Amino acid sequence: MFKLRTSKYRHVFCDAPKPDQTWTGFRLSTVTGDQQYIKASGKYFCIALAGGGGSMAIGRLDRPGRFEPGTSAIVSGHTGSVLDFDFNPFDDSMLASASEDTTIKIWQIPEDWEPTDESGNAQGGTSVTESIVDLVGHRKKVTLLRFNPTANNVLASTSADHTVKVWDIENASEISSFDEMGDLAQDIIWDVRGDICATSCKDKKVRMIDGRAGTVATYIDQPHDGSKSVKIAYMGETGKFLTLGASKQSAREIKVWDLKNLSEPLHTEKIDQAAGVLLPLYDNDTNVLYLCGKGDGQVRPFEFEDKAPFLHKMSDGYRSTKPSKGICMVPKRALNIMDCESARLLKLTNSDGVHPLSFTVPRKSDAFQDDIFPDCPCLTPAHTAEEWAAGSSKLPVTMSLDPANAGKAAGGGKKKAFKTVGTLSKELSESEKRVAYLEALLKSNSITFD
């Protein structure tokens, strides 16, 4: 008997953003690679700019408008071009950047950061030129970065020296290093618990690396026959894994794998014959996969189900004549929940700036829709870097998206206060002056001291 499959997200739609909802005026970096070119936190988004010093533009999600080079504040401090960056999932204002100068820098965005005013016009401000932490250890350019989703201040990086390193940024130290990549990494992701770090590589292997030990736990020998870059995604706690690449005939395809048996895929989904690399943006909470492509104008939503055929095409998603250079997903806690916005993607174009793509589930009620908004990860880490390195394995801490309860769970926990070298130098100078004053006071009163 034929049975129609039901889905709460089946009719999700996305309208083209209006011009006053976009960010424009950027002169983008011409550096190419396997990175996403844009990343977002709950407050900001980041893109790399053209020019010296590895410049980056940091835009506020709540302030669309025009960026003006030379006027708007930027973040810069590298001696080479910035290749990739990532926001700390537990601190919306903390950003890590990777550069051709072989270093990784950690930046803190000031609370009063306002590159555009309330009318959307560019306004001047103080640029950030001093990082709070520098991570040095790679011998060649650093290509990709990804923060751990559960452990505080743990960062994974890949480099042209064919290594994958995991860092404790709080202590500016290396936790582990895997030195047998074989070629350039094309993608790097963490599993939902932050235990295993998976990488795809130009040598056509996908390796699942133990982040603590720096050893390969398991691998897929050649997931795709084509020569396009392979992108990867963990499907939450289902034990399934996605690879996105191309067939021998250069047709773009998705393969679903069982992590318990990686000898052959469970399912292969053919997409099309387009040339761009596919980017998977997976929402662990709703099991919706947003399939985007570099150079594509279309975003295809699929719903993942942990049984054959695994992937179900939903609505037509979003279509545009403007191709994307890069795309990223905004954290769920920054969405317009009462408007039933189930996901927001930021699409970076080559000449038209950054476009927000808001995917909405049509509902008539004005009440909070708990069936389409399950709990999502919050700003509180599940464990510290030391606990994680010692073997702690936990799921992300979650919060309710109901506006009546959300504030209770989204506090963010205790944060490490990082200080720049300039701030520490100033504090040291003030302390030395104070010590000199107190010593003079003791001498004037004939009091001896050591």
Coordinates of C-alpha atoms in Angstrom, one line a residue:
M1 CA 0.0 0.0 0.0
F2 CA 1.3 3.4 -1.0
K3 CA 2.0 5.7 2.0
L4 CA 2.8 9.4 1.7
R5 CA 5.7 10.4 3.7
T6 CA 5.0 13.3 6.1
S7 CA 7.5 16.0 7.2
K8 CA 7.3 19.1 9.3
Y9 CA 9.9 20.8 7.1
R10 CA 8.5 19.6 3.7
H11 CA 7.2 23.1 2.7
V12 CA 10.1 25.2 3.9
F13 CA 10.6 28.2 1.7
C14 CA 13.1 31.0 1.2
D15 CA 12.4 34.4 -0.4
A16 CA 15.2 36.4 -2.1
P17 CA 16.5 39.0 0.4
K18 CA 15.7 42.7 -0.2
P19 CA 18.7 45.0 -0.9
D20 CA 18.4 46.7 2.5
Q21 CA 18.9 43.3 4.2
T22 CA 22.3 42.7 2.5
W23 CA 25.9 43.7 3.3
T24 CA 27.8 45.3 0.3
G25 CA 31.0 47.1 -0.5
F26 CA 33.6 44.4 0.1
R27 CA 36.7 44.0 -1.9
L28 CA 37.2 40.3 -1.5
S29 CA 40.5 38.4 -1.3
T30 CA 41.4 36.6 -4.5
V31 CA 43.0 33.7 -2.6
T32 CA 41.3 30.4 -3.6
G33 CA 41.1 27.0 -1.9
D34 CA 38.8 24.5 -0.3
Q35 CA 37.5 26.9 2.5
Q36 CA 34.0 28.2 2.8
Y37 CA 35.1 31.9 2.4
I38 CA 32.5 33.0 5.0
K39 CA 31.7 31.9 8.6
A40 CA 29.2 33.2 11.2
S41 CA 28.7 33.2 15.0
G42 CA 25.5 34.3 16.8
K43 CA 26.6 38.0 16.5
Y44 CA 29.0 38.4 13.6
F45 CA 30.1 37.0 10.2
C46 CA 33.7 37.1 8.8
I47 CA 35.1 37.3 5.2
A48 CA 38.6 37.8 4.0
L49 CA 39.5 41.0 2.2
A50 CA 42.0 42.0 -0.5
G51 CA 45.1 43.8 0.5
G52 CA 48.1 43.3 2.8
G53 CA 48.1 42.2 6.4
G54 CA 45.6 39.4 5.9
S55 CA 42.6 41.8 6.4
M56 CA 39.2 40.5 7.5
A57 CA 35.8 42.2 7.5
I58 CA 33.7 41.5 10.6
G59 CA 30.0 42.3 10.0
R60 CA 27.2 42.4 12.6
L61 CA 24.2 40.1 11.8
D62 CA 21.8 42.8 13.1
R63 CA 23.4 45.6 11.1
P64 CA 23.1 45.1 7.3
G65 CA 24.6 47.9 5.3
R66 CA 27.5 49.1 3.2
F67 CA 31.2 48.5 4.1
E68 CA 33.7 51.1 3.0
P69 CA 37.4 50.2 2.6
G70 CA 39.5 52.7 4.5
T71 CA 36.6 53.8 6.7
S72 CA 35.1 50.7 8.2
A73 CA 37.0 49.0 11.0
I74 CA 38.7 45.7 10.1
V75 CA 40.7 42.9 11.7
S76 CA 44.3 42.5 10.4
G77 CA 47.6 41.3 11.8
H78 CA 48.9 38.4 9.6
T79 CA 51.9 38.9 7.3
G80 CA 50.3 36.8 4.6
S81 CA 46.8 36.3 3.1
V82 CA 44.1 34.7 5.3
L83 CA 43.0 31.4 4.0
D84 CA 40.4 30.3 6.6
F85 CA 38.8 31.3 9.8
D86 CA 36.3 30.0 12.4
F87 CA 34.3 31.4 15.3
N88 CA 34.4 29.8 18.8
P89 CA 31.1 28.1 19.3
F90 CA 31.1 29.2 23.0
D91 CA 32.1 32.8 22.5
D92 CA 30.5 34.7 19.6
S93 CA 33.2 37.4 19.7
M94 CA 36.2 35.0 19.5
L95 CA 37.6 34.3 16.0
A96 CA 40.5 32.1 14.8
S97 CA 42.3 32.8 11.5
A98 CA 44.7 30.7 9.4
S99 CA 47.2 32.3 7.1
E100 CA 49.8 31.8 4.4
D101 CA 52.3 33.0 7.0
T102 CA 52.1 29.6 8.7
T103 CA 50.4 31.0 11.9
I104 CA 47.0 30.8 13.5
K105 CA 45.9 33.9 15.4
I106 CA 43.0 34.2 17.9
W107 CA 41.1 37.5 17.9
Q108 CA 38.6 39.0 20.3
I109 CA 36.0 41.3 18.7
P110 CA 35.2 44.3 21.0
E111 CA 31.7 44.5 22.4
D112 CA 31.2 47.9 20.8
W113 CA 32.1 46.7 17.3
E114 CA 29.9 48.8 14.8
P115 CA 31.3 48.9 11.2
T116 CA 27.9 50.2 10.1
D117 CA 25.4 52.5 11.9
E118 CA 21.7 51.9 12.4
S119 CA 20.9 53.3 9.0
G120 CA 23.3 50.9 7.3
N121 CA 25.9 53.5 6.4
A122 CA 29.6 52.8 7.0
Q123 CA 31.1 54.4 10.0
G124 CA 34.7 54.7 11.2
G125 CA 36.1 52.7 14.2
T126 CA 39.2 51.3 15.7
S127 CA 40.5 48.3 13.8
V128 CA 41.8 45.2 15.7
T129 CA 45.5 44.7 14.9
E130 CA 46.6 42.7 17.9
S131 CA 45.7 39.1 18.4
I132 CA 45.2 37.6 21.9
V133 CA 46.9 34.2 21.1
D134 CA 49.3 33.1 18.4
L135 CA 49.6 29.4 17.5
V136 CA 52.9 28.5 15.8
G137 CA 53.8 24.9 14.8
H138 CA 52.9 24.4 11.1
R139 CA 55.8 24.6 8.7
K140 CA 53.8 25.7 5.7
K141 CA 50.6 27.7 5.1
V142 CA 47.6 26.8 7.3
T143 CA 44.6 26.0 5.1
L144 CA 41.6 25.0 7.2
L145 CA 40.3 25.5 10.8
R146 CA 37.5 24.0 12.8
F147 CA 36.6 24.5 16.5
N148 CA 35.6 21.5 18.6
P149 CA 31.8 21.5 19.1
T150 CA 31.9 20.4 22.8
A151 CA 35.3 21.2 24.3
N152 CA 36.1 24.8 25.2
N153 CA 39.0 26.4 23.3
V154 CA 40.0 23.3 21.3
L155 CA 40.8 24.0 17.6
A156 CA 41.8 21.7 14.7
S157 CA 43.9 22.9 11.8
T158 CA 45.2 21.5 8.5
S159 CA 48.3 22.7 6.6
A160 CA 50.2 22.4 3.3
D161 CA 52.8 20.6 5.4
H162 CA 50.3 17.6 5.2
T163 CA 49.6 17.6 9.0
V164 CA 46.5 17.9 11.1
K165 CA 47.0 19.5 14.5
V166 CA 44.7 19.9 17.5
W167 CA 45.4 22.9 19.7
D168 CA 44.5 24.1 23.3
I169 CA 44.3 27.8 22.6
E170 CA 43.9 28.7 26.2
N171 CA 47.5 27.5 26.9
A172 CA 48.7 28.1 23.3
S173 CA 49.9 24.5 23.1
E174 CA 49.5 21.6 20.8
I175 CA 47.4 18.6 22.0
S176 CA 48.1 16.2 19.1
S177 CA 49.5 16.1 15.6
F178 CA 48.8 13.7 12.7
D179 CA 51.7 13.8 10.2
E180 CA 50.6 11.3 7.5
M181 CA 48.0 13.1 5.4
G182 CA 49.7 12.4 2.1
D183 CA 48.5 15.6 0.4
L184 CA 46.5 18.8 0.9
A185 CA 43.3 18.5 3.1
Q186 CA 40.1 19.4 1.3
D187 CA 37.8 19.4 4.4
I188 CA 37.9 19.0 8.1
I189 CA 35.0 18.4 10.5
W190 CA 34.4 17.1 14.1
D191 CA 31.8 14.5 15.0
V192 CA 28.9 15.6 17.2
R193 CA 30.7 14.7 20.4
G194 CA 34.0 16.3 19.3
D195 CA 35.9 13.0 19.7
I196 CA 36.8 12.3 16.1
C197 CA 38.1 14.7 13.5
A198 CA 37.4 13.6 10.0
T199 CA 39.4 14.9 7.0
S200 CA 39.1 14.5 3.2
C201 CA 42.3 14.8 1.2
K202 CA 43.6 15.2 -2.4
D203 CA 45.0 11.6 -2.2
K204 CA 41.2 10.6 -2.3
K205 CA 41.2 9.2 1.2
V206 CA 38.8 10.2 4.0
R207 CA 40.4 9.7 7.4
M208 CA 38.7 9.7 10.8
I209 CA 41.4 10.9 13.2
D210 CA 41.4 10.6 17.0
G211 CA 41.7 14.2 18.0
R212 CA 43.4 13.4 21.4
A213 CA 46.0 10.8 20.1
G214 CA 46.6 12.1 16.6
T215 CA 46.1 8.6 15.1
V216 CA 43.7 7.3 12.4
A217 CA 40.7 5.4 13.9
T218 CA 39.3 4.4 10.5
Y219 CA 39.2 5.5 6.9
I220 CA 37.4 5.3 3.5
D221 CA 39.9 4.5 0.8
Q222 CA 38.3 6.2 -2.2
P223 CA 34.8 7.4 -1.7
H224 CA 34.4 9.0 -5.1
D225 CA 36.1 8.3 -8.5
G226 CA 36.0 11.9 -9.8
S227 CA 38.7 14.6 -9.4
K228 CA 36.5 17.2 -7.6
S229 CA 37.1 18.2 -4.0
V230 CA 35.4 15.8 -1.5
K231 CA 33.3 17.4 1.3
I232 CA 32.2 15.5 4.3
A233 CA 29.5 15.6 7.1
Y234 CA 28.6 13.6 10.2
M235 CA 24.9 13.0 10.5
G236 CA 24.5 13.6 14.2
E237 CA 24.4 10.5 16.4
T238 CA 22.9 8.2 13.8
G239 CA 26.3 6.6 13.0
K240 CA 26.0 7.7 9.4
F241 CA 28.5 9.8 7.4
L242 CA 28.1 11.7 4.2
T243 CA 30.7 12.3 1.5
L244 CA 30.0 14.7 -1.4
G245 CA 32.1 14.5 -4.6
A246 CA 31.9 13.5 -8.2
S247 CA 31.7 10.2 -10.3
K248 CA 34.0 9.2 -13.1
Q249 CA 31.7 11.1 -15.5
S250 CA 32.1 14.2 -13.3
A251 CA 28.5 14.0 -12.1
R252 CA 28.0 15.4 -8.6
E253 CA 26.9 12.9 -6.1
I254 CA 26.3 12.2 -2.4
K255 CA 27.1 8.9 -0.7
V256 CA 25.8 7.8 2.7
W257 CA 28.1 5.6 4.7
D258 CA 27.7 3.5 7.9
L259 CA 30.6 4.3 10.3
K260 CA 30.6 0.7 11.5
N261 CA 31.2 -0.6 7.9
L262 CA 33.0 1.7 5.5
S263 CA 33.7 -0.9 2.9
E264 CA 30.9 0.3 0.6
P265 CA 28.2 3.1 0.7
L266 CA 24.7 2.4 1.9
H267 CA 23.2 4.8 -0.7
T268 CA 24.3 7.0 -3.6
E269 CA 22.3 10.1 -4.6
K270 CA 23.0 11.6 -8.0
I271 CA 22.7 15.4 -8.0
D272 CA 23.6 17.0 -11.4
Q273 CA 26.5 17.6 -13.9
A274 CA 27.4 21.1 -12.6
A275 CA 31.1 22.0 -12.1
G276 CA 31.1 23.5 -8.6
V277 CA 32.1 21.8 -5.4
L278 CA 29.1 20.8 -3.2
L279 CA 29.0 22.1 0.4
P280 CA 26.9 20.3 3.0
L281 CA 25.3 22.4 5.7
Y282 CA 23.7 20.0 8.1
D283 CA 21.3 20.9 10.9
N284 CA 21.8 18.2 13.6
D285 CA 18.6 19.3 15.5
T286 CA 16.1 19.1 12.6
N287 CA 18.0 16.6 10.4
V288 CA 17.8 18.9 7.4
L289 CA 20.7 19.1 5.0
Y290 CA 21.1 22.2 2.9
L291 CA 23.1 21.4 -0.2
C292 CA 25.0 24.3 -1.7
G293 CA 27.6 24.5 -4.4
K294 CA 30.4 26.9 -5.1
G295 CA 29.4 28.8 -8.3
D296 CA 25.7 27.7 -7.9
G297 CA 22.7 29.9 -7.4
Q298 CA 20.6 27.1 -5.9
V299 CA 20.3 25.8 -2.4
R300 CA 18.7 22.3 -2.2
P301 CA 17.2 21.2 1.1
F302 CA 17.1 17.4 1.9
E303 CA 15.7 15.7 5.0
F304 CA 17.9 12.9 6.4
E305 CA 16.2 9.8 7.8
D306 CA 18.2 6.9 9.4
K307 CA 16.8 4.3 7.0
A308 CA 16.8 3.7 3.3
P309 CA 16.8 5.8 1.1
F310 CA 18.2 8.2 3.8
L311 CA 17.8 11.4 1.8
H312 CA 14.5 12.9 0.9
K313 CA 14.3 16.0 -1.4
M314 CA 12.1 18.7 0.1
S315 CA 10.9 21.9 -1.6
D316 CA 12.7 23.6 -4.4
G317 CA 14.7 25.5 -1.7
Y318 CA 16.2 28.7 -3.1
R319 CA 17.1 29.6 -6.7
S320 CA 19.0 32.6 -7.9
T321 CA 20.9 33.8 -11.0
K322 CA 23.7 35.1 -8.8
P323 CA 26.4 32.4 -8.1
S324 CA 27.8 31.9 -4.7
K325 CA 31.5 32.2 -3.8
G326 CA 30.9 30.7 -0.3
I327 CA 28.2 30.0 2.1
C328 CA 27.7 29.2 5.8
M329 CA 25.0 28.6 8.4
V330 CA 24.1 31.0 11.2
P331 CA 23.8 29.3 14.7
K332 CA 20.2 28.5 15.6
R333 CA 20.2 30.8 18.7
A334 CA 20.4 33.8 16.3
L335 CA 17.3 33.0 14.3
N336 CA 13.9 34.7 14.2
I337 CA 12.1 31.9 16.1
M338 CA 8.7 33.6 16.3
D339 CA 8.7 34.0 12.5
C340 CA 9.3 30.3 12.2
E341 CA 12.7 30.8 10.7
S342 CA 14.2 27.3 10.8
A343 CA 17.6 28.1 9.2
R344 CA 19.5 31.1 8.0
L345 CA 22.4 30.8 5.5
L346 CA 24.8 33.6 4.6
K347 CA 25.6 33.5 0.9
L348 CA 28.8 35.3 -0.2
T349 CA 28.8 36.5 -3.8
N350 CA 31.8 37.8 -5.9
S351 CA 30.3 41.3 -6.6
D352 CA 27.0 41.7 -4.7
G353 CA 28.2 41.3 -1.1
V354 CA 26.6 39.0 1.5
H355 CA 23.0 37.8 1.2
P356 CA 21.0 36.3 4.1
L357 CA 18.9 33.4 3.0
S358 CA 16.1 32.8 5.5
F359 CA 14.4 29.4 5.4
T360 CA 10.9 29.6 6.9
V361 CA 8.4 26.9 7.8
P362 CA 4.9 28.2 7.0
R363 CA 2.7 28.3 10.1
K364 CA -0.3 30.5 10.9
S365 CA 0.0 30.5 14.7
D366 CA 1.9 33.2 16.5
A367 CA 2.8 30.9 19.4
F368 CA 6.2 29.2 19.8
Q369 CA 6.3 26.1 17.6
D370 CA 8.1 23.5 19.8
D371 CA 7.6 20.7 17.2
I372 CA 9.9 22.4 14.6
F373 CA 12.3 24.0 17.1
P374 CA 14.0 21.2 19.3
D375 CA 16.7 22.2 21.8
C376 CA 19.9 23.4 20.1
P377 CA 23.5 23.8 21.3
C378 CA 24.1 26.8 23.5
L379 CA 27.1 28.9 24.6
T380 CA 28.0 26.6 27.5
P381 CA 30.9 24.1 26.7
A382 CA 30.3 20.5 27.8
H383 CA 33.9 20.3 29.2
T384 CA 37.2 22.1 29.3
A385 CA 40.2 21.4 27.0
E386 CA 41.9 19.6 29.9
E387 CA 38.9 17.4 30.6
W388 CA 38.5 16.6 26.9
A389 CA 42.2 15.8 26.4
A390 CA 41.9 13.4 29.4
G391 CA 39.2 11.4 27.7
S392 CA 35.9 13.1 28.6
S393 CA 33.2 12.5 25.9
K394 CA 29.9 14.4 26.1
L395 CA 27.2 15.7 23.8
P396 CA 26.8 19.5 23.4
V397 CA 25.0 21.3 26.1
T398 CA 21.6 22.4 24.7
M399 CA 19.1 25.2 25.4
S400 CA 15.5 25.8 24.6
L401 CA 14.6 28.1 21.8
D402 CA 11.4 29.2 23.4
P403 CA 11.8 32.9 24.1
A404 CA 10.2 32.4 27.5
N405 CA 12.9 29.9 28.5
A406 CA 15.9 30.6 26.2
G407 CA 17.6 33.1 28.5
K408 CA 17.9 30.7 31.3
A409 CA 20.1 28.2 29.4
A410 CA 22.1 30.5 27.2
G411 CA 24.3 32.1 29.8
G412 CA 27.5 30.8 28.2
G413 CA 29.2 29.6 31.3
K414 CA 32.5 30.9 32.7
K415 CA 34.8 32.3 30.1
K416 CA 38.6 32.5 30.1
A417 CA 39.6 36.2 30.0
F418 CA 42.2 36.6 27.3
K419 CA 44.5 39.7 27.2
T420 CA 46.6 41.0 24.3
V421 CA 50.4 41.6 24.7
G422 CA 49.7 45.4 24.6
T423 CA 47.3 45.1 27.5
L424 CA 49.7 43.0 29.6
S425 CA 52.6 45.4 28.9
K426 CA 50.5 48.3 30.0
E427 CA 49.5 46.5 33.2
L428 CA 53.1 45.4 33.9
S429 CA 54.3 49.0 33.5
E430 CA 51.6 50.3 35.9
S431 CA 52.6 47.6 38.4
E432 CA 56.3 48.4 38.2
K433 CA 55.5 52.1 38.8
R434 CA 53.4 51.1 41.8
V435 CA 56.2 48.9 43.2
A436 CA 58.7 51.7 42.8
Y437 CA 56.4 54.1 44.6
L438 CA 55.9 51.7 47.5
E439 CA 59.7 51.0 47.8
A440 CA 60.4 54.8 47.9
L441 CA 57.7 55.1 50.6
L442 CA 59.3 52.3 52.7
K443 CA 62.8 53.9 52.4
S444 CA 61.5 57.3 53.4
N445 CA 60.2 55.7 56.6
S446 CA 63.5 53.8 57.2
I447 CA 61.8 50.4 56.8
T448 CA 64.0 47.7 55.4
F449 CA 62.8 45.2 52.8
D450 CA 64.2 42.4 50.6

